[in-house]
mmCIF file of C-alpha atoms and ligand atoms in Angstrom:
data_model
loop_
_atom_site.group_PDB
_atom_site.id
_atom_site.type_symbol
_atom_site.label_atom_id
_atom_site.label_comp_id
_atom_site.label_asym_id
_atom_site.label_seq_id
_atom_site.Cartn_x
_atom_site.Cartn_y
_atom_site.Cartn_z
ATOM 1 C CA MET A 18 142.369 119.875 117.613
ATOM 2 C CA LYS A 19 146.152 119.877 117.537
ATOM 3 C CA TRP A 20 148.302 117.719 119.789
ATOM 4 C CA PRO A 21 149.912 119.338 122.816
ATOM 5 C CA ALA A 22 153.674 119.981 122.600
ATOM 6 C CA LEU A 23 155.470 116.785 123.570
ATOM 7 C CA GLY A 24 158.749 114.941 123.283
ATOM 8 C CA TYR A 25 159.303 111.748 121.308
ATOM 9 C CA LEU A 26 161.757 108.924 121.966
ATOM 10 C CA ARG A 27 162.087 105.616 120.157
ATOM 11 C CA ALA A 28 163.351 102.748 122.305
ATOM 12 C CA SER A 29 165.084 99.915 120.483
ATOM 13 C CA SER A 30 165.407 97.542 123.459
ATOM 14 C CA LEU A 31 163.737 96.953 126.806
ATOM 15 C CA ASP A 32 166.782 98.428 128.574
ATOM 16 C CA GLU A 33 166.368 101.633 126.597
ATOM 17 C CA LEU A 34 162.666 101.639 127.414
ATOM 18 C CA TRP A 35 163.228 101.356 131.173
ATOM 19 C CA ARG A 36 165.652 104.292 130.992
ATOM 20 C CA ALA A 37 163.131 106.367 129.010
ATOM 21 C CA LEU A 38 160.068 105.652 131.170
ATOM 22 C CA GLY A 39 159.822 108.360 133.778
ATOM 23 C CA ASP A 40 157.496 111.055 134.967
ATOM 24 C CA GLY A 41 155.161 112.145 132.201
ATOM 25 C CA ALA A 42 156.276 109.508 129.701
ATOM 26 C CA GLN A 43 153.655 107.410 127.892
ATOM 27 C CA ILE A 44 154.112 104.363 125.701
ATOM 28 C CA LEU A 45 153.212 104.617 122.024
ATOM 29 C CA ALA A 46 152.417 101.309 120.265
ATOM 30 C CA GLY A 47 150.100 101.332 117.228
ATOM 31 C CA GLY A 48 148.905 104.843 118.090
ATOM 32 C CA GLN A 49 145.364 104.076 116.933
ATOM 33 C CA THR A 50 143.835 105.128 120.242
ATOM 34 C CA LEU A 51 146.579 107.202 121.818
ATOM 35 C CA LEU A 52 147.012 109.663 118.956
ATOM 36 C CA ALA A 53 143.281 110.400 118.931
ATOM 37 C CA THR A 54 143.253 110.985 122.701
ATOM 38 C CA LEU A 55 146.180 113.420 122.280
ATOM 39 C CA ALA A 56 144.273 115.365 119.652
ATOM 40 C CA PHE A 57 141.284 115.634 121.992
ATOM 41 C CA ARG A 58 143.605 116.573 124.894
ATOM 42 C CA LEU A 59 142.330 113.585 126.877
ATOM 43 C CA SER A 60 145.949 112.625 127.408
ATOM 44 C CA GLU A 61 148.885 115.043 127.783
ATOM 45 C CA PRO A 62 152.114 113.093 128.217
ATOM 46 C CA GLY A 63 155.392 115.006 128.384
ATOM 47 C CA THR A 64 157.079 112.413 126.186
ATOM 48 C CA LEU A 65 155.877 109.610 123.943
ATOM 49 C CA VAL A 66 158.105 106.553 124.083
ATOM 50 C CA ASP A 67 157.720 104.544 120.883
ATOM 51 C CA ILE A 68 158.052 100.812 121.597
ATOM 52 C CA THR A 69 157.433 99.532 118.082
ATOM 53 C CA ARG A 70 161.108 98.697 117.428
ATOM 54 C CA ILE A 71 161.651 96.556 120.529
ATOM 55 C CA PRO A 72 162.241 93.001 119.286
ATOM 56 C CA GLU A 73 161.493 91.364 122.673
ATOM 57 C CA LEU A 74 157.847 92.466 122.333
ATOM 58 C CA ARG A 75 157.322 90.762 118.980
ATOM 59 C CA GLY A 76 156.602 87.237 117.814
ATOM 60 C CA ILE A 77 154.005 84.487 118.045
ATOM 61 C CA THR A 78 155.271 81.152 119.356
ATOM 62 C CA VAL A 79 154.108 77.983 121.038
ATOM 63 C CA THR A 80 156.309 77.685 124.111
ATOM 64 C CA GLY A 81 155.852 75.724 127.341
ATOM 65 C CA GLY A 82 152.380 74.506 126.397
ATOM 66 C CA VAL A 83 150.961 77.983 125.684
ATOM 67 C CA LEU A 84 150.510 80.213 122.669
ATOM 68 C CA ARG A 85 152.601 83.314 123.400
ATOM 69 C CA VAL A 86 151.649 86.436 121.472
ATOM 70 C CA GLY A 87 154.020 89.402 121.719
ATOM 71 C CA ALA A 88 152.432 92.697 122.753
ATOM 72 C CA LEU A 89 153.400 94.367 119.471
ATOM 73 C CA THR A 90 151.479 91.847 117.369
ATOM 74 C CA ARG A 91 149.231 93.889 115.132
ATOM 75 C CA HIS A 92 145.584 92.920 114.798
ATOM 76 C CA ALA A 93 146.090 92.061 111.113
ATOM 77 C CA GLU A 94 149.047 89.760 111.943
ATOM 78 C CA LEU A 95 146.961 88.038 114.607
ATOM 79 C CA GLY A 96 144.186 87.466 112.098
ATOM 80 C CA ARG A 97 146.361 85.734 109.515
ATOM 81 C CA ASP A 98 148.746 83.760 111.750
ATOM 82 C CA ALA A 99 148.587 79.972 111.340
ATOM 83 C CA LEU A 100 149.595 79.209 114.948
ATOM 84 C CA VAL A 101 146.831 81.482 116.224
ATOM 85 C CA ALA A 102 144.283 79.881 113.888
ATOM 86 C CA ARG A 103 145.249 76.445 115.153
ATOM 87 C CA HIS A 104 145.677 77.083 118.876
ATOM 88 C CA ALA A 105 143.363 80.029 119.622
ATOM 89 C CA PRO A 106 140.832 80.146 116.761
ATOM 90 C CA LEU A 107 138.626 82.590 118.696
ATOM 91 C CA LEU A 108 141.265 85.293 118.064
ATOM 92 C CA THR A 109 141.253 84.623 114.323
ATOM 93 C CA GLN A 110 137.484 84.998 114.324
ATOM 94 C CA ALA A 111 137.666 88.196 116.394
ATOM 95 C CA VAL A 112 140.003 90.203 114.171
ATOM 96 C CA PRO A 113 137.563 91.021 111.330
ATOM 97 C CA HIS A 114 135.256 92.604 113.939
ATOM 98 C CA ILE A 115 137.952 95.087 115.036
ATOM 99 C CA ALA A 116 137.590 98.456 113.331
ATOM 100 C CA HIS A 117 138.764 98.691 109.691
ATOM 101 C CA PRO A 118 141.782 97.297 107.778
ATOM 102 C CA ALA A 119 143.837 100.502 108.168
ATOM 103 C CA ILE A 120 143.419 100.377 111.960
ATOM 104 C CA ARG A 121 144.043 96.625 112.075
ATOM 105 C CA ASN A 122 147.323 97.182 110.200
ATOM 106 C CA ARG A 123 148.642 99.461 112.990
ATOM 107 C CA GLY A 124 146.820 98.596 116.223
ATOM 108 C CA THR A 125 148.453 96.049 118.538
ATOM 109 C CA ILE A 126 147.133 93.459 120.968
ATOM 110 C CA GLY A 127 149.140 95.065 123.784
ATOM 111 C CA GLY A 128 147.620 98.482 123.066
ATOM 112 C CA SER A 129 144.106 97.079 122.927
ATOM 113 C CA LEU A 130 144.465 95.244 126.247
ATOM 114 C CA ALA A 131 146.193 98.193 127.956
ATOM 115 C CA TYR A 132 143.551 100.670 126.797
ATOM 116 C CA ALA A 133 140.810 98.276 128.003
ATOM 117 C CA ASP A 134 137.887 99.705 126.095
ATOM 118 C CA PRO A 135 134.808 97.874 127.451
ATOM 119 C CA ALA A 136 133.470 97.392 123.912
ATOM 120 C CA ALA A 137 136.750 96.042 122.479
ATOM 121 C CA GLU A 138 136.963 92.487 121.228
ATOM 122 C CA LEU A 139 140.436 91.393 122.372
ATOM 123 C CA PRO A 140 139.989 92.064 126.118
ATOM 124 C CA ALA A 141 136.839 89.893 126.032
ATOM 125 C CA CYS A 142 138.671 87.171 124.083
ATOM 126 C CA ALA A 143 141.509 87.242 126.628
ATOM 127 C CA VAL A 144 139.025 86.654 129.453
ATOM 128 C CA ALA A 145 137.048 84.021 127.516
ATOM 129 C CA LEU A 146 140.248 82.121 126.682
ATOM 130 C CA ASN A 147 141.518 82.399 130.276
ATOM 131 C CA ALA A 148 144.662 84.142 129.047
ATOM 132 C CA THR A 149 147.569 85.248 131.180
ATOM 133 C CA LEU A 150 149.251 88.601 130.609
ATOM 134 C CA VAL A 151 153.003 88.900 131.001
ATOM 135 C CA LEU A 152 153.764 92.302 132.531
ATOM 136 C CA ALA A 153 157.364 93.537 132.398
ATOM 137 C CA ARG A 154 159.123 96.286 134.316
ATOM 138 C CA ALA A 155 162.761 97.232 134.929
ATOM 139 C CA GLY A 156 164.287 94.265 136.717
ATOM 140 C CA GLY A 157 161.558 91.677 136.319
ATOM 141 C CA GLU A 158 158.181 90.493 135.151
ATOM 142 C CA ARG A 159 154.972 89.103 136.623
ATOM 143 C CA ARG A 160 152.022 87.188 135.273
ATOM 144 C CA ILE A 161 148.382 88.048 135.844
ATOM 145 C CA LYS A 162 145.165 86.389 134.681
ATOM 146 C CA ALA A 163 143.090 88.427 132.251
ATOM 147 C CA THR A 164 140.155 88.164 134.671
ATOM 148 C CA GLU A 165 142.176 90.112 137.243
ATOM 149 C CA PHE A 166 143.848 92.483 134.795
ATOM 150 C CA PHE A 167 140.734 94.472 133.851
ATOM 151 C CA THR A 168 139.774 96.394 136.974
ATOM 152 C CA GLY A 169 137.198 98.935 135.778
ATOM 153 C CA LEU A 170 136.285 101.392 133.053
ATOM 154 C CA LEU A 171 139.458 101.919 130.973
ATOM 155 C CA THR A 172 141.528 100.801 133.953
ATOM 156 C CA THR A 173 143.800 97.828 134.463
ATOM 157 C CA ALA A 174 146.188 96.317 136.984
ATOM 158 C CA LEU A 175 149.183 97.837 135.158
ATOM 159 C CA GLU A 176 151.378 99.715 137.607
ATOM 160 C CA PRO A 177 153.530 102.757 136.795
ATOM 161 C CA GLY A 178 156.646 101.656 134.937
ATOM 162 C CA GLU A 179 155.028 98.380 133.800
ATOM 163 C CA ILE A 180 154.171 97.320 130.275
ATOM 164 C CA ILE A 181 152.399 94.380 128.694
ATOM 165 C CA ALA A 182 155.163 92.286 127.136
ATOM 166 C CA ALA A 183 153.081 89.356 125.873
ATOM 167 C CA VAL A 184 149.858 87.428 126.275
ATOM 168 C CA GLU A 185 149.764 83.681 126.854
ATOM 169 C CA PHE A 186 146.783 81.624 125.719
ATOM 170 C CA PRO A 187 146.106 77.985 126.705
ATOM 171 C CA LEU A 188 146.203 75.773 123.597
ATOM 172 C CA ALA A 189 142.752 74.894 122.280
ATOM 173 C CA GLY A 190 142.002 71.164 122.405
ATOM 174 C CA PRO A 191 139.884 69.279 119.863
ATOM 175 C CA SER A 192 136.780 69.575 122.071
ATOM 176 C CA GLN A 193 136.960 73.370 122.253
ATOM 177 C CA ARG A 194 134.162 75.332 120.625
ATOM 178 C CA ALA A 195 134.636 79.083 120.226
ATOM 179 C CA THR A 196 132.817 81.894 118.523
ATOM 180 C CA ILE A 197 132.506 85.661 118.695
ATOM 181 C CA LEU A 198 129.283 87.471 117.835
ATOM 182 C CA GLU A 199 128.372 91.115 118.121
ATOM 183 C CA VAL A 200 125.804 93.709 117.215
ATOM 184 C CA ALA A 201 127.167 96.994 115.866
ATOM 185 C CA ARG A 202 125.414 99.798 114.039
ATOM 186 C CA ARG A 203 127.884 99.670 111.143
ATOM 187 C CA SER A 204 130.586 97.211 110.164
ATOM 188 C CA GLY A 205 133.807 98.221 111.952
ATOM 189 C CA ASP A 206 132.107 100.174 114.734
ATOM 190 C CA TYR A 207 132.662 99.251 118.343
ATOM 191 C CA ALA A 208 130.008 96.735 119.443
ATOM 192 C CA MET A 209 126.757 97.794 121.096
ATOM 193 C CA ALA A 210 126.863 94.329 122.648
ATOM 194 C CA GLY A 211 129.103 91.363 121.961
ATOM 195 C CA LEU A 212 129.866 87.845 123.138
ATOM 196 C CA ALA A 213 133.088 85.840 123.074
ATOM 197 C CA ALA A 214 131.988 82.277 123.795
ATOM 198 C CA VAL A 215 134.326 79.399 124.611
ATOM 199 C CA LEU A 216 133.485 75.963 125.984
ATOM 200 C CA ASP A 217 134.478 72.326 125.706
ATOM 201 C CA LEU A 218 131.958 69.894 124.247
ATOM 202 C CA GLY A 219 132.520 66.253 125.155
ATOM 203 C CA ALA A 220 131.786 63.282 122.914
ATOM 204 C CA ASP A 221 128.710 62.718 125.118
ATOM 205 C CA GLY A 222 127.430 66.199 124.181
ATOM 206 C CA ARG A 223 128.079 67.621 127.659
ATOM 207 C CA ILE A 224 129.488 71.083 128.222
ATOM 208 C CA ALA A 225 132.614 71.633 130.294
ATOM 209 C CA SER A 226 134.406 74.822 131.352
ATOM 210 C CA PRO A 227 132.103 77.324 129.624
ATOM 211 C CA ARG A 228 133.494 80.875 129.565
ATOM 212 C CA LEU A 229 130.856 83.096 127.986
ATOM 213 C CA THR A 230 132.247 86.648 128.152
ATOM 214 C CA PHE A 231 130.240 89.699 127.100
ATOM 215 C CA PHE A 232 131.584 93.061 125.948
ATOM 216 C CA GLY A 233 130.096 96.506 125.404
ATOM 217 C CA VAL A 234 127.711 95.936 128.304
ATOM 218 C CA GLY A 235 129.753 96.802 131.399
ATOM 219 C CA GLU A 236 132.874 98.580 132.584
ATOM 220 C CA GLY A 237 135.032 95.833 131.073
ATOM 221 C CA PRO A 238 134.688 92.264 129.844
ATOM 222 C CA VAL A 239 131.861 90.523 131.734
ATOM 223 C CA LEU A 240 132.473 86.842 132.459
ATOM 224 C CA ALA A 241 128.918 85.525 132.799
ATOM 225 C CA LYS A 242 129.351 83.465 135.971
ATOM 226 C CA ASN A 243 125.692 82.536 136.429
ATOM 227 C CA ALA A 244 125.116 81.592 132.800
ATOM 228 C CA ASN A 245 128.360 79.605 132.772
ATOM 229 C CA ALA A 246 127.345 77.758 135.954
ATOM 230 C CA ALA A 247 123.959 76.959 134.383
ATOM 231 C CA LEU A 248 125.729 75.302 131.445
ATOM 232 C CA GLU A 249 128.456 73.360 133.244
ATOM 233 C CA GLY A 250 127.987 69.600 132.851
ATOM 234 C CA ARG A 251 124.734 69.861 130.873
ATOM 235 C CA VAL A 252 123.996 68.356 127.494
ATOM 236 C CA LEU A 253 123.923 71.199 124.969
ATOM 237 C CA ASP A 254 120.275 71.341 123.943
ATOM 238 C CA ALA A 255 117.407 73.831 123.840
ATOM 239 C CA ALA A 256 116.734 73.426 127.568
ATOM 240 C CA ALA A 257 120.369 74.185 128.450
ATOM 241 C CA ILE A 258 120.330 77.273 126.226
ATOM 242 C CA ALA A 259 117.116 78.523 127.858
ATOM 243 C CA ALA A 260 118.573 77.908 131.328
ATOM 244 C CA ALA A 261 121.691 79.913 130.460
ATOM 245 C CA GLN A 262 119.587 82.762 129.049
ATOM 246 C CA ALA A 263 117.547 82.882 132.260
ATOM 247 C CA ALA A 264 120.663 82.786 134.455
ATOM 248 C CA LEU A 265 122.264 85.579 132.414
ATOM 249 C CA GLU A 266 119.920 88.089 134.106
ATOM 250 C CA GLY A 267 122.098 87.837 137.219
ATOM 251 C CA ASP A 268 125.317 88.521 135.297
ATOM 252 C CA LEU A 269 124.567 91.780 133.545
ATOM 253 C CA ASP A 270 124.179 95.325 134.789
ATOM 254 C CA PRO A 271 124.668 97.281 131.577
ATOM 255 C CA PRO A 272 124.726 101.070 131.757
ATOM 256 C CA ALA A 273 122.503 103.105 129.446
ATOM 257 C CA ASP A 274 124.578 104.620 126.653
ATOM 258 C CA LEU A 275 124.166 106.340 123.297
ATOM 259 C CA HIS A 276 122.981 103.066 121.779
ATOM 260 C CA GLY A 277 120.039 102.513 124.104
ATOM 261 C CA PRO A 278 118.766 101.565 127.550
ATOM 262 C CA PRO A 279 119.954 98.647 129.714
ATOM 263 C CA ALA A 280 116.903 96.552 128.786
ATOM 264 C CA MET A 281 117.894 96.673 125.119
ATOM 265 C CA LYS A 282 121.428 95.524 125.921
ATOM 266 C CA ARG A 283 120.126 92.682 128.077
ATOM 267 C CA HIS A 284 117.902 91.596 125.206
ATOM 268 C CA LEU A 285 120.811 91.699 122.735
ATOM 269 C CA CYS A 286 122.954 89.607 125.084
ATOM 270 C CA ARG A 287 120.256 86.949 125.441
ATOM 271 C CA VAL A 288 119.942 86.779 121.669
ATOM 272 C CA LEU A 289 123.731 86.546 121.175
ATOM 273 C CA LEU A 290 123.977 83.823 123.816
ATOM 274 C CA GLY A 291 121.265 81.803 122.063
ATOM 275 C CA ARG A 292 122.928 82.187 118.661
ATOM 276 C CA ALA A 293 126.383 81.284 119.949
ATOM 277 C CA LEU A 294 125.284 78.148 121.769
ATOM 278 C CA GLN A 295 123.036 77.104 118.898
ATOM 279 C CA SER A 296 126.063 77.271 116.578
ATOM 280 C CA PHE A 297 127.826 74.625 118.722
ATOM 281 C CA THR A 298 124.978 72.088 118.632
ATOM 282 C CA PRO A 299 125.710 68.917 116.655
ATOM 283 C CA ALA A 300 122.823 69.633 114.262
ATOM 284 C CA THR A 301 124.183 73.078 113.362
ATOM 285 C CA GLU A 302 127.780 71.858 113.121
ATOM 286 C CA GLN A 303 126.738 69.032 110.769
ATOM 287 C CA ALA A 304 124.734 71.417 108.598
ATOM 288 C CA ALA A 305 127.641 73.892 108.317
HETATM 289 C C1 FAD B 425 138.090 104.652 114.351
HETATM 290 C C2 FAD B 425 138.545 103.554 115.291
HETATM 291 C C3 FAD B 425 137.742 102.442 115.452
HETATM 292 C C4 FAD B 425 138.139 101.431 116.322
HETATM 293 N N1 FAD B 425 137.325 100.338 116.463
HETATM 294 C C5 FAD B 425 137.699 99.348 117.277
HETATM 295 C C6 FAD B 425 136.887 98.190 117.450
HETATM 296 O O1 FAD B 425 135.820 98.038 116.841
HETATM 297 N N2 FAD B 425 137.314 97.224 118.322
HETATM 298 C C7 FAD B 425 138.486 97.362 119.027
HETATM 299 O O2 FAD B 425 138.820 96.475 119.794
HETATM 300 N N3 FAD B 425 139.285 98.431 118.870
HETATM 301 C C8 FAD B 425 138.927 99.425 118.018
HETATM 302 N N4 FAD B 425 139.741 100.508 117.882
HETATM 303 C C9 FAD B 425 140.983 100.607 118.683
HETATM 304 C C10 FAD B 425 142.154 99.861 118.014
HETATM 305 O O3 FAD B 425 141.923 98.473 118.107
HETATM 306 C C11 FAD B 425 143.499 100.174 118.709
HETATM 307 O O4 FAD B 425 144.467 99.518 117.997
HETATM 308 C C12 FAD B 425 143.702 99.735 120.125
HETATM 309 O O5 FAD B 425 142.707 100.155 120.974
HETATM 310 C C13 FAD B 425 144.986 100.347 120.719
HETATM 311 O O6 FAD B 425 146.087 99.708 120.191
HETATM 312 P P1 FAD B 425 147.358 100.538 119.729
HETATM 313 O O7 FAD B 425 148.443 99.556 119.505
HETATM 314 O O8 FAD B 425 146.997 101.425 118.609
HETATM 315 O O9 FAD B 425 147.709 101.367 121.071
HETATM 316 P P2 FAD B 425 148.092 102.894 121.273
HETATM 317 O O10 FAD B 425 147.035 103.771 120.715
HETATM 318 O O11 FAD B 425 149.491 103.139 120.852
HETATM 319 O O12 FAD B 425 148.040 102.928 122.872
HETATM 320 C C14 FAD B 425 146.815 102.832 123.566
HETATM 321 C C15 FAD B 425 147.109 102.889 125.072
HETATM 322 O O13 FAD B 425 147.758 101.705 125.501
HETATM 323 C C16 FAD B 425 149.057 101.977 126.045
HETATM 324 N N5 FAD B 425 149.918 100.888 125.581
HETATM 325 C C17 FAD B 425 150.116 100.498 124.305
HETATM 326 N N6 FAD B 425 150.871 99.377 124.261
HETATM 327 C C18 FAD B 425 151.145 99.051 125.540
HETATM 328 C C19 FAD B 425 151.872 97.989 126.165
HETATM 329 N N7 FAD B 425 152.467 97.010 125.451
HETATM 330 N N8 FAD B 425 151.957 97.961 127.522
HETATM 331 C C20 FAD B 425 151.346 98.925 128.264
HETATM 332 N N9 FAD B 425 150.645 99.961 127.741
HETATM 333 C C21 FAD B 425 150.542 100.015 126.393
HETATM 334 C C22 FAD B 425 149.426 103.366 125.527
HETATM 335 O O14 FAD B 425 150.322 104.036 126.391
HETATM 336 C C23 FAD B 425 148.054 104.021 125.470
HETATM 337 O O15 FAD B 425 147.678 104.446 126.759
HETATM 338 C C24 FAD B 425 139.378 101.524 117.030
HETATM 339 C C25 FAD B 425 140.200 102.656 116.838
HETATM 340 C C26 FAD B 425 139.798 103.657 115.971
HETATM 341 C C27 FAD B 425 140.705 104.846 115.787
#
């Protein structure tokens, strides 16, 4: 299908953006989702406001004890950035799972988080890493935890006139273990089920602050509270993994979709949980 008739404006600063955002205006970032929704007439903005030339939304820095990633950071940039690899290695691991190189060269972290696809990798990583989103509007900004930002299917806490300006990630310490695993029908497809797993592993082998977060199995990222509680303070061994798998039952309520029934998704999540935790055990780490 063809796009509807619409206007186009390119903002070159935040001030210009605030002036351009009005009734019927929609932000255009990488366009990798938005342009497809226009073609299918799922979205009919009066005007597209292109934010890709706004310098305040760019850059990856370590500032004030956090890794700050500008909203316009493209997936490919995220995947090859040395600061990201050092301070939030889960993101580096996540990028190759996102779509294909052409999409990764255009799509942005801000667009991915704002669109909030339940099967997308970066929203789950943001929750698993306990990230904070910096939301800007004319005259100010506010911060919101990723756990509170995703409010339902393709919906977020963004208010009219607000944009994602940046995402702040706590710096990974030496005890952090992180991995992302998913099952997809073909390489580059959205996941049928996925897991972004982050935890701290002490020198005594005990787990602290586990944040297992599943994607593709709910209306948004699913922080597995019961499984995480089952792991907290335990030595990472086969018994702990089995306990987390059992507790996971209480965390998931996956809808049936084109891929299969809820029972299949639950099974995939148990398997992913087992694989992720197994990869953090001393025996596996030594063998790698
Ligand atoms: C074939 C295909 C396969 C894909 N596979 C995957 C996949 O496996 N995993 C995955 O995670 N993603 C996948 N994607 C989506 C891709 O990652 C997109 O880049 C991403 O969803 C949107 O980012 P964007 O910058 O292109 O945003 P756009 O398409 O420009 O915008 C998307 C939405 O977000 C809003 N928006 C954009 N930036 C901001 C901002 N800073 N503040 C507030 N609102 C904003 C827009 O107004 C729009 O509503 C796929 C896309 C395609 C086309």
